Coordinates of C-alpha atoms and ligand atoms in Angstrom, one line a residue:
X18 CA -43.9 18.2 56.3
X19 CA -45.3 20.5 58.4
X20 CA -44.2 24.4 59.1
X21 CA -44.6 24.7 62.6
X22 CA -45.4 28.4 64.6
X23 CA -43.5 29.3 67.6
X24 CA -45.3 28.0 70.6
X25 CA -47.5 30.3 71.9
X26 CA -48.0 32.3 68.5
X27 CA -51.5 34.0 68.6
X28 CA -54.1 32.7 66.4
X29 CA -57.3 34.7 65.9
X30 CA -59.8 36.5 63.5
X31 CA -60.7 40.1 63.0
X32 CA -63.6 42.3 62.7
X33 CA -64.4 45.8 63.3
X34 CA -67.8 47.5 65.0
X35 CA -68.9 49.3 62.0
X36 CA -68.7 46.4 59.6
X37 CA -70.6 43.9 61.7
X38 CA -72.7 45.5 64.2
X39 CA -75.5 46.9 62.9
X40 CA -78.5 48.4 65.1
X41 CA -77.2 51.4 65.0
X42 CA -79.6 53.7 66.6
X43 CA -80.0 50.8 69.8
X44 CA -79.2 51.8 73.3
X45 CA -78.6 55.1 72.8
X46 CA -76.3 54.7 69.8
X47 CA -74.9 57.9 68.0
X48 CA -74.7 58.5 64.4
X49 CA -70.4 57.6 63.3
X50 CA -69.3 59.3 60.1
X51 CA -69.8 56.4 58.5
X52 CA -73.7 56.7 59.0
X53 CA -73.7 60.1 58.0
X54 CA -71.5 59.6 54.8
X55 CA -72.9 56.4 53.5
X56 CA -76.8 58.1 53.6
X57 CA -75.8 61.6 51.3
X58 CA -73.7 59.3 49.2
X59 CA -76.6 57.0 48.6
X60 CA -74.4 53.9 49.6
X61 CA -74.7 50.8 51.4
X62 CA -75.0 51.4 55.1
X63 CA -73.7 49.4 58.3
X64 CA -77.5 48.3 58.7
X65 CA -77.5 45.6 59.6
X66 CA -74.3 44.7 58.5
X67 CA -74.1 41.2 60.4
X68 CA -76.6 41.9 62.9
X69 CA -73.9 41.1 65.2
X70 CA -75.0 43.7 68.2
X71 CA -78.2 41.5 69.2
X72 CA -76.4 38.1 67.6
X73 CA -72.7 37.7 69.3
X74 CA -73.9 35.1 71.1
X75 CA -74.2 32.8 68.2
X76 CA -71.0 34.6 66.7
X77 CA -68.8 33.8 70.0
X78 CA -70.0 30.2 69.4
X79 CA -68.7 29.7 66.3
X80 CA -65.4 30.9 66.9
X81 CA -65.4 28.7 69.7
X82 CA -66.7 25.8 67.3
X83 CA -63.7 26.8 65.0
X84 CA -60.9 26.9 67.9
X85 CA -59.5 29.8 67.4
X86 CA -58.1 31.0 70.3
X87 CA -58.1 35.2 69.8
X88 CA -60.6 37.5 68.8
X89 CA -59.9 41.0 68.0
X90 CA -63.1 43.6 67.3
X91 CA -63.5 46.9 67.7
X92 CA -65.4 49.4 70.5
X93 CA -67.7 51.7 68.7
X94 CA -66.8 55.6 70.3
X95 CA -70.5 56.5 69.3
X96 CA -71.8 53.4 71.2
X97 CA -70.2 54.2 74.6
X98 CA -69.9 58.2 74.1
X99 CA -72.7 59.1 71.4
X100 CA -72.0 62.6 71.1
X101 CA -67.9 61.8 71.8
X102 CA -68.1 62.6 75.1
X103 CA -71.1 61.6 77.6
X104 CA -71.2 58.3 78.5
X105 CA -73.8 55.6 77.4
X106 CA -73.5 52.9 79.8
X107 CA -76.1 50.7 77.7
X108 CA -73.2 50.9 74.6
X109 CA -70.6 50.6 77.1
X110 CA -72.5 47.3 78.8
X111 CA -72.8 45.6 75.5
X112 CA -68.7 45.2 74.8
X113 CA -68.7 43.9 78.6
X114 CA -70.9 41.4 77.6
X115 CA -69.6 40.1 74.7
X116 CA -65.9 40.5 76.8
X117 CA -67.6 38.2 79.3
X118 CA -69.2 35.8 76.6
X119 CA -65.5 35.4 74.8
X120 CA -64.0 34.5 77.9
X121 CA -66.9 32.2 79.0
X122 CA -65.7 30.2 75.5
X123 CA -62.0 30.2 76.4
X124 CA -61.1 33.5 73.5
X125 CA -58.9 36.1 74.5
X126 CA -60.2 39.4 73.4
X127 CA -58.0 42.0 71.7
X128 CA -59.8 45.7 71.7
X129 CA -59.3 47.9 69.0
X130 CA -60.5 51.7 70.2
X131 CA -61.0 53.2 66.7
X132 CA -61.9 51.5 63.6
X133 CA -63.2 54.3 61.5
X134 CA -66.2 55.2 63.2
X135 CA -66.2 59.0 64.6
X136 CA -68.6 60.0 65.9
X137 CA -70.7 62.8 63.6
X138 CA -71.1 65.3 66.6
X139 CA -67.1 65.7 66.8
X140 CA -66.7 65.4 62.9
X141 CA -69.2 68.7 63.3
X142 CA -66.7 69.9 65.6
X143 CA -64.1 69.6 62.4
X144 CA -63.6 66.0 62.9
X145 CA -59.4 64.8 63.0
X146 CA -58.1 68.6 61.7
X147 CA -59.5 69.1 65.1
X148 CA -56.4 68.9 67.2
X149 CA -59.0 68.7 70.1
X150 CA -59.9 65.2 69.4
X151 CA -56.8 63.8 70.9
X152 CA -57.8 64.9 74.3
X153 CA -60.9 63.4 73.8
X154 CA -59.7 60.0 72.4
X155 CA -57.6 59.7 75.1
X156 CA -60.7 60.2 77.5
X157 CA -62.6 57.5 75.6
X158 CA -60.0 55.5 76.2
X159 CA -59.7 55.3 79.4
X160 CA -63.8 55.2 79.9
X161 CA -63.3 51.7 78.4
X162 CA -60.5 50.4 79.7
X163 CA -61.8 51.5 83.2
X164 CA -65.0 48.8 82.0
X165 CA -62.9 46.3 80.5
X166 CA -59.1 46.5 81.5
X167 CA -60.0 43.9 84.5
X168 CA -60.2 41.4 81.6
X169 CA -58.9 42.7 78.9
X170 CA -54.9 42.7 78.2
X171 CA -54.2 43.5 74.4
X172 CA -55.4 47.2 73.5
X173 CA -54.7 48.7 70.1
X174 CA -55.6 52.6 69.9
X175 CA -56.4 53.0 66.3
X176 CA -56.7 51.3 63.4
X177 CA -54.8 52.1 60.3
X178 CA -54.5 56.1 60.3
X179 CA -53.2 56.3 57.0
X180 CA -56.9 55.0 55.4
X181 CA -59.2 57.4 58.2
X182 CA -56.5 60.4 57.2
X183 CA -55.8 60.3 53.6
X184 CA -58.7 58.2 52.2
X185 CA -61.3 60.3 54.5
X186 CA -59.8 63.8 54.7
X187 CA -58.1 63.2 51.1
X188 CA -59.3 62.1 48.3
X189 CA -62.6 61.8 50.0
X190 CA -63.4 58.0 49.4
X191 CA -64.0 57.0 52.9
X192 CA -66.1 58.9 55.3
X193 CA -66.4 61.9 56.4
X194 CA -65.7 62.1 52.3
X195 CA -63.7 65.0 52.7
X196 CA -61.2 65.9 49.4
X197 CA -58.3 68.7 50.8
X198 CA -55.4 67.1 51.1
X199 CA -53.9 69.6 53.8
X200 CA -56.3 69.2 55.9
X201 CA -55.4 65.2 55.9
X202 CA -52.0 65.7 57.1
X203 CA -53.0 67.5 59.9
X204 CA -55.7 64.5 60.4
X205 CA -53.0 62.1 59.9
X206 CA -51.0 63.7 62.9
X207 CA -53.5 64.6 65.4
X208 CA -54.5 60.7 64.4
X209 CA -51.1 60.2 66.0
X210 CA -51.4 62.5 68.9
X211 CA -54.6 60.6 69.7
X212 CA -52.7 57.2 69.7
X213 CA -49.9 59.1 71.8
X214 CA -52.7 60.2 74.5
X215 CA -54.3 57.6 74.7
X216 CA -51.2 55.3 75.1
X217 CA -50.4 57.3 78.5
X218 CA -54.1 57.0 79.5
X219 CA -53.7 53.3 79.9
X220 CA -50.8 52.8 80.9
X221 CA -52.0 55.2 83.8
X222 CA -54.2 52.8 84.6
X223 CA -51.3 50.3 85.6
X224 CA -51.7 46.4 85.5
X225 CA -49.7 44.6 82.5
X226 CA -51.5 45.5 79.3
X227 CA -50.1 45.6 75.7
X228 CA -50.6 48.6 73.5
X229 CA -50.0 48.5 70.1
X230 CA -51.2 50.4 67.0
X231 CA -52.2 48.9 63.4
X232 CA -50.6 49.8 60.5
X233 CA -51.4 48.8 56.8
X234 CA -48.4 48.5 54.8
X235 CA -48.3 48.3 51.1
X236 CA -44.5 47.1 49.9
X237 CA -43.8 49.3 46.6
X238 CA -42.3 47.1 43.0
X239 CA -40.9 49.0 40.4
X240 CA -40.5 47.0 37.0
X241 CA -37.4 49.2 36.3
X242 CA -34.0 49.7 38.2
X243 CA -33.2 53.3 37.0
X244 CA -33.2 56.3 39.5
X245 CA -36.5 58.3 38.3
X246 CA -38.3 54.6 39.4
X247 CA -36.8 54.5 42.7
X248 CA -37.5 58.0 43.2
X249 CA -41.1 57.4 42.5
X250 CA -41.3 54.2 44.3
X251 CA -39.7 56.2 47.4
X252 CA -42.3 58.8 47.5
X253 CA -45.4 56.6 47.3
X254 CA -43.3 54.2 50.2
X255 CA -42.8 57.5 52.4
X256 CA -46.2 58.3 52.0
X257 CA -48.1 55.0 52.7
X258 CA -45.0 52.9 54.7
X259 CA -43.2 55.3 57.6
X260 CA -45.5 58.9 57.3
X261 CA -47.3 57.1 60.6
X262 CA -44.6 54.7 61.1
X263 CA -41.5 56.9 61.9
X264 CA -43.2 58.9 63.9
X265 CA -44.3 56.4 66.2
X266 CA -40.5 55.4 66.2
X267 CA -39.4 58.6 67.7
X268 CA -37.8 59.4 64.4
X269 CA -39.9 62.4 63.5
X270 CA -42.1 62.5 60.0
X271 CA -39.3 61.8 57.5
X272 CA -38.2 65.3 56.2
X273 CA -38.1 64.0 52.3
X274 CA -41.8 63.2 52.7
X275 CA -42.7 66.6 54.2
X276 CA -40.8 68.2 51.1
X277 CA -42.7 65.9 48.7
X278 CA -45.8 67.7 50.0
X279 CA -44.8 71.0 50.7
X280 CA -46.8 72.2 47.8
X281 CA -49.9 70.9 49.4
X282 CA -49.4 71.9 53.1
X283 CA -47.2 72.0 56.3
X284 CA -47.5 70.4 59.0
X285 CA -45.5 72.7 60.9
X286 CA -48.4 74.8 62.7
X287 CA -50.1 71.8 63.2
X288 CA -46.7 70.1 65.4
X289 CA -47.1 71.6 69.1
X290 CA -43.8 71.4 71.1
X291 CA -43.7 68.2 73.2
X292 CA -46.2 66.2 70.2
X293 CA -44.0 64.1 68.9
X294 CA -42.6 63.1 72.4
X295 CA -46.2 62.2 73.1
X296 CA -46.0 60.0 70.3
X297 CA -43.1 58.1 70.0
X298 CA -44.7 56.2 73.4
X299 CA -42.8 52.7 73.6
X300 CA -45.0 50.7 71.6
X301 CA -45.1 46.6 73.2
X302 CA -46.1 45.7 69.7
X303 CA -46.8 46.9 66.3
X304 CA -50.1 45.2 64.1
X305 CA -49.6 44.9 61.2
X306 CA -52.1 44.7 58.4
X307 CA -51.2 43.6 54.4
X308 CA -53.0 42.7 51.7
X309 CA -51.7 43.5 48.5
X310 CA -48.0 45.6 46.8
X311 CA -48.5 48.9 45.3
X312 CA -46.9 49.4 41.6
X313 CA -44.8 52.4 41.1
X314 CA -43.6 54.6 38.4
X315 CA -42.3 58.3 37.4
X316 CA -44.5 60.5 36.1
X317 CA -43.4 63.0 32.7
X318 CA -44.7 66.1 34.3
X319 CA -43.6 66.4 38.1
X320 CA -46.5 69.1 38.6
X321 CA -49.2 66.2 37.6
X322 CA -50.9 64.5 40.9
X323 CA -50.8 61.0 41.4
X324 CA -53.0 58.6 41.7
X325 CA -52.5 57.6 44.8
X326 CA -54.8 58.3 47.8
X327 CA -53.5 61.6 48.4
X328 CA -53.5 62.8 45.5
X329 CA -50.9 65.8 45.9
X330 CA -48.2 63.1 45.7
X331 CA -46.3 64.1 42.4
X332 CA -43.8 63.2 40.3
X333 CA -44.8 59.6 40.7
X334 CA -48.3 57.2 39.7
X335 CA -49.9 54.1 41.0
X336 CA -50.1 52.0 38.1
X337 CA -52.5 48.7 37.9
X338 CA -51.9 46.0 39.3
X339 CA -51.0 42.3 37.9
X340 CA -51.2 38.9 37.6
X341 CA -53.7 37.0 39.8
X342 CA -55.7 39.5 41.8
X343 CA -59.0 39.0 44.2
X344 CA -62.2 40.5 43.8
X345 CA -61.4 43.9 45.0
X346 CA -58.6 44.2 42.1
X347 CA -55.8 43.8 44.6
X348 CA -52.7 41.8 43.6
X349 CA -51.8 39.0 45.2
X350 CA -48.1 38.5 46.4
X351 CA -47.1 36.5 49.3
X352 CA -43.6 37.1 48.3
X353 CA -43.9 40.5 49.4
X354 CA -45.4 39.9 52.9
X355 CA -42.0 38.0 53.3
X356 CA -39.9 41.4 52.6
X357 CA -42.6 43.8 54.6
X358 CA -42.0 41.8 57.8
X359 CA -38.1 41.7 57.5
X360 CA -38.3 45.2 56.8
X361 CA -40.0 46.2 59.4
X362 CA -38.3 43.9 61.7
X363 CA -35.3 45.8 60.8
X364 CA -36.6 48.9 60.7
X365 CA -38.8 48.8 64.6
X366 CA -35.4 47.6 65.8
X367 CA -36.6 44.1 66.3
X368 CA -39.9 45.3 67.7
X369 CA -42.7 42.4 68.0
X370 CA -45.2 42.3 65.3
X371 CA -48.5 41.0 65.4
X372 CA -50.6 40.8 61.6
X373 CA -53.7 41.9 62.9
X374 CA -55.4 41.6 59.4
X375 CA -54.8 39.8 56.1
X376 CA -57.2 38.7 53.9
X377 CA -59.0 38.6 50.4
X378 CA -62.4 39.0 49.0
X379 CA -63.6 36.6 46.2
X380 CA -66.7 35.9 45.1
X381 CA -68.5 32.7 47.3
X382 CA -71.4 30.7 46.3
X383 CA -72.9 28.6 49.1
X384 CA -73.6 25.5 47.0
X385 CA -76.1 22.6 49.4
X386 CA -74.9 24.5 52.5
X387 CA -71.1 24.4 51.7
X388 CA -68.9 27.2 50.2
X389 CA -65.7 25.8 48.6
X390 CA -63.8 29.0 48.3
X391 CA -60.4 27.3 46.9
X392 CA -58.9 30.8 46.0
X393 CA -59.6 32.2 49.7
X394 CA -58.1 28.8 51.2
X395 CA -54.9 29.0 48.8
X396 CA -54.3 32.9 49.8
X397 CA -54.4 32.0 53.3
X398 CA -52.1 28.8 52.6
X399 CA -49.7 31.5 50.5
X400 CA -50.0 34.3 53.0
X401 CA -49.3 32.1 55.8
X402 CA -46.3 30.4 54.5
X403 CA -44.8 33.9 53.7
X404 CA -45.2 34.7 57.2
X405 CA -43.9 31.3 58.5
X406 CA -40.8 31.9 56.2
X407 CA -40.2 35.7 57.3
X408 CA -39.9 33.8 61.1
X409 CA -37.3 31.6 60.2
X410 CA -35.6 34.4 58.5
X411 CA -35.4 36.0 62.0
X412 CA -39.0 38.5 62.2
X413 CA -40.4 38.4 65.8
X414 CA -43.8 38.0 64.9
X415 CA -46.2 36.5 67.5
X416 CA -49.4 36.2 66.3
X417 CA -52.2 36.2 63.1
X418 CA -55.5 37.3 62.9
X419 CA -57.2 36.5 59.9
X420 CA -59.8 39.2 58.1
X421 CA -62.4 38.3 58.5
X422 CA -64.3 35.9 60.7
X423 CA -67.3 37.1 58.6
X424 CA -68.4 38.4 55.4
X425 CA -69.5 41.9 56.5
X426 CA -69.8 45.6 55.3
X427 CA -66.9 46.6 53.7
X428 CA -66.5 50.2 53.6
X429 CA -67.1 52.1 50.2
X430 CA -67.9 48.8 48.3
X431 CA -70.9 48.2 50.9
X432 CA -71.9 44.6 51.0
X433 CA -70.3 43.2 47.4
X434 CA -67.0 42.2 48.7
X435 CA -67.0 39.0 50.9
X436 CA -64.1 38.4 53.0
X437 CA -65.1 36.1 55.8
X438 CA -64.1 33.0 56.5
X439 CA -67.5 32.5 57.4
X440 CA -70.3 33.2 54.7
X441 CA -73.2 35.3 56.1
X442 CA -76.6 35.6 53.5
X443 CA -77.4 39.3 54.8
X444 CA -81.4 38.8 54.0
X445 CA -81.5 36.0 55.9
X446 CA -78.1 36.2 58.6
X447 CA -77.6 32.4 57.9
X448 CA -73.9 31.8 58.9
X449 CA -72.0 29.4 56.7
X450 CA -68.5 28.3 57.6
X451 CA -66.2 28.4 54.5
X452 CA -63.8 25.8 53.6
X453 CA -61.6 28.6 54.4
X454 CA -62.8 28.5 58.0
X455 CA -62.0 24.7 58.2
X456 CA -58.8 25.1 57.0
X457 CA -57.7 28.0 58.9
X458 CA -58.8 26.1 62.0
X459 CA -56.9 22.8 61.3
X460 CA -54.1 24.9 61.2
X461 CA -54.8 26.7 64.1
X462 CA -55.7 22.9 65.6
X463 CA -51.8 22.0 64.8
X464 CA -50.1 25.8 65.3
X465 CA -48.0 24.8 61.7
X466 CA -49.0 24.2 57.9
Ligands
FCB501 C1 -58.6 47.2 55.9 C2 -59.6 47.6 57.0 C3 -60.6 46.6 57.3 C4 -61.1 45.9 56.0 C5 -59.9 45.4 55.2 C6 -60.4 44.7 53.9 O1 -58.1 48.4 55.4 O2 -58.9 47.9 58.2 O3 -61.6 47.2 58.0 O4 -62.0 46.7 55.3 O5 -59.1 46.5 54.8

């Protein structure tokens, strides 16, 4: 029997500029955080990633071999502005280019504007603390969409705050690998006032585009239905599911969460009058990115600090996860993608949703130039399916893009984690399609399972 989509739902893949690009110093390039962060750790760098900036041609044909009918990457800031704020019309001509080449091969593009990658002359400048960088988002913004808003309609400002404010400003993990967990609330709302800026910006440009925002969500299980576990459980959900979320809503940050932190900041200075007006801009729809739940549970000593990404969370830990998991140690539960998207449905007051990533990462092993990656095709199958039922259960959502269309750098963990749906040998940048691939694009080919 097959589980068919609404007509018209969005199929596509996902990438980012940082994680595929590579040639980073071409045309004029900037260094991003991620350049700068990656050399002192002595880490992995983006290059060449995928080699993608002089290879999209070949990368455009294969999702055009593959059918899939949306594409959504990411504009590098340090391609088109390299010190984050002249522009570089060799980094902005490239993304016209590829914009052209999609559409050439019948693929909508969907532009993200930030993915991760500052660039290093405005993290010098303080980086997101820097309540100046909203302004200057918003400018970027518009520099692009001025390029590519003749052909592009679905624009997403920035790409899951939560991980460039907490995980980067933090507990240091991601770049600019800064540990003070103050300091990431402030970057977690002047990532907001960014979005809000840059919302207006193009919208006052006119025409008929769609502006969203990505989101990760992590649903929070508790093994235990007492009160100290759904304390704990509520603090990590404030935290990680509706600090950005809310805010967006018009609903303000949710005053239980700013009390939670009080002990490690305010964000009160940081709030000018009229910010959270800026803002809650009417969203057309919200992208949503989940992989994997996030386990609960009270901690003895409310003055310890969780384990969560921002550390300063207390009273409450992370513990580890269960049952089958993918390569990255995240725990795989369709079940609970089901619940996130009814939640949220409910919550955004029936706002559309678009997943604009979900994924997993095991290990592949191209074996006489096939890659049977069972666990990746039975994820996708799961995942799917979860979505599919959270649509009959009543969730608007309109469209999936799949992460990744290739293996490519993944943050932190450099080059060991392979989530593509196409393989991609980084000595040689041979492209294998997966089995994953072929089954995402048969059911792309029938819009059902
Ligand atoms: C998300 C990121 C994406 C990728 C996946 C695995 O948090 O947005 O770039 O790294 O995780």
């Amino acid at each position: 029997m097959t589980r068919g989509f609404p007509a018209g739902f969005r199929w596509g893949t996902a990438t980012a500029a940082y994680q595929i690009e590579g040639s980073t110093t071409a045309d004029g390039r900037g260094p991003s955080i991620w350049d700068t962060f990656t050399a002192r750790s002595g880490l992995a760098t983006g290059d060449p990633a995928c080699d993608h900036y002089r290879r999209y041609r070949e990368d455009v044909r294969l999702l055009s071999e593959l059918g899939v009918p949306y594409y959504r990457f990411s504009v590098a800031w340090s391609r088109v502005m390299p010190d984050g704020r002249t522009v570089e019309p060799r980094g902005l001509a490239f993304y016209d280019r590829l914009v052209d080449t999609l559409l050439d091969h019948g693929i909508t593009p969907m532009v993200t504007l930030y993915h991760w990658d500052l660039p290093e002359a405005l993290q010098a400048e303080g980086g997101w603390p820097n309540r100046a960088l909203a302004d200057l988002f918003a400018d970027y913004a518009l520099t692009v969409h001025k390029v590519l808003g003749d052909r592009v309609r679905q624009w997403t400002t920035i790409n899951e705050p939560f991980c460039a404010a907490f995980i980067g400003y933090g507990n240091g993990d991601h770049a600019p690998g800064i540990r003070n967990e103050g300091a990431a609330l402030v970057a977690g709302h002047n990532l907001l006032l960014a979005h809000g800026k840059a919302t207006q910006a193009l919208r006052s440009e006119g025409g008929d585009q769609e502006v969203s925002i990505v989101l990760n969500f992590a649903p929070v299980l508790t093994d235990v239905d007492d009160a100290s576990h759904h304390e704990a459980a509520r603090k990590f959900d404030f935290l990680h599911n509706r600090f950005f979320l809310d805010p967006l809503l018009g609903r303000g940050y949710p005053p239980e969460l700013l009390a939670d932190l009080a002990h490690v900041g305010t964000l009160e200075p940081a709030i000018a009058d009229g910010d959270l007006e800026i803002i809650a801009q009417p969203l057309d729809v919200l992208g949503v990115n989940y992989y994997a739940p996030a386990r609960a549970v009270p901690l003895d000593d409310p003055e310890t600090d969780s384990n969560c990404p921002l550390p300063g969370l207390r009273g409450m830990d992370v513990q580890p996860p269960r049952g089958e998991l993918t390569s990255l140690g995240w725990e795989q539960r369709p079940e609970c993608f089901t619940e996130l998207l009814l939640w949220l449905h409910e919550h955004c007051g029936g706002l559309p949703l678009v997943i604009a990533e979900n994924g997993a990462a095991f290990e592949d092993e191209v074996v006489e130039g096939r890659v049977h990656d069972e666990k990746r095709v039975r994820y996708f199958a799961e995942h799917l399916a979860a979505v599919h039922a959270a649509i009959e259960r009543g969730a608007d959502v309109r469209g999936y893009m799949a992460w990744s269309l290739l293996d490519n750098f993944e943050w932190a963990m450099g080059y060991t984690q392979r989530f593509g749906l196409v393989h991609v040998d980084f000595e040689t940048q041979e492209r294998v399609l997966k089995d994953s691939a072929l089954f995402y694009a048969d059911v792309v080919a029938r819009n059902g399972l």
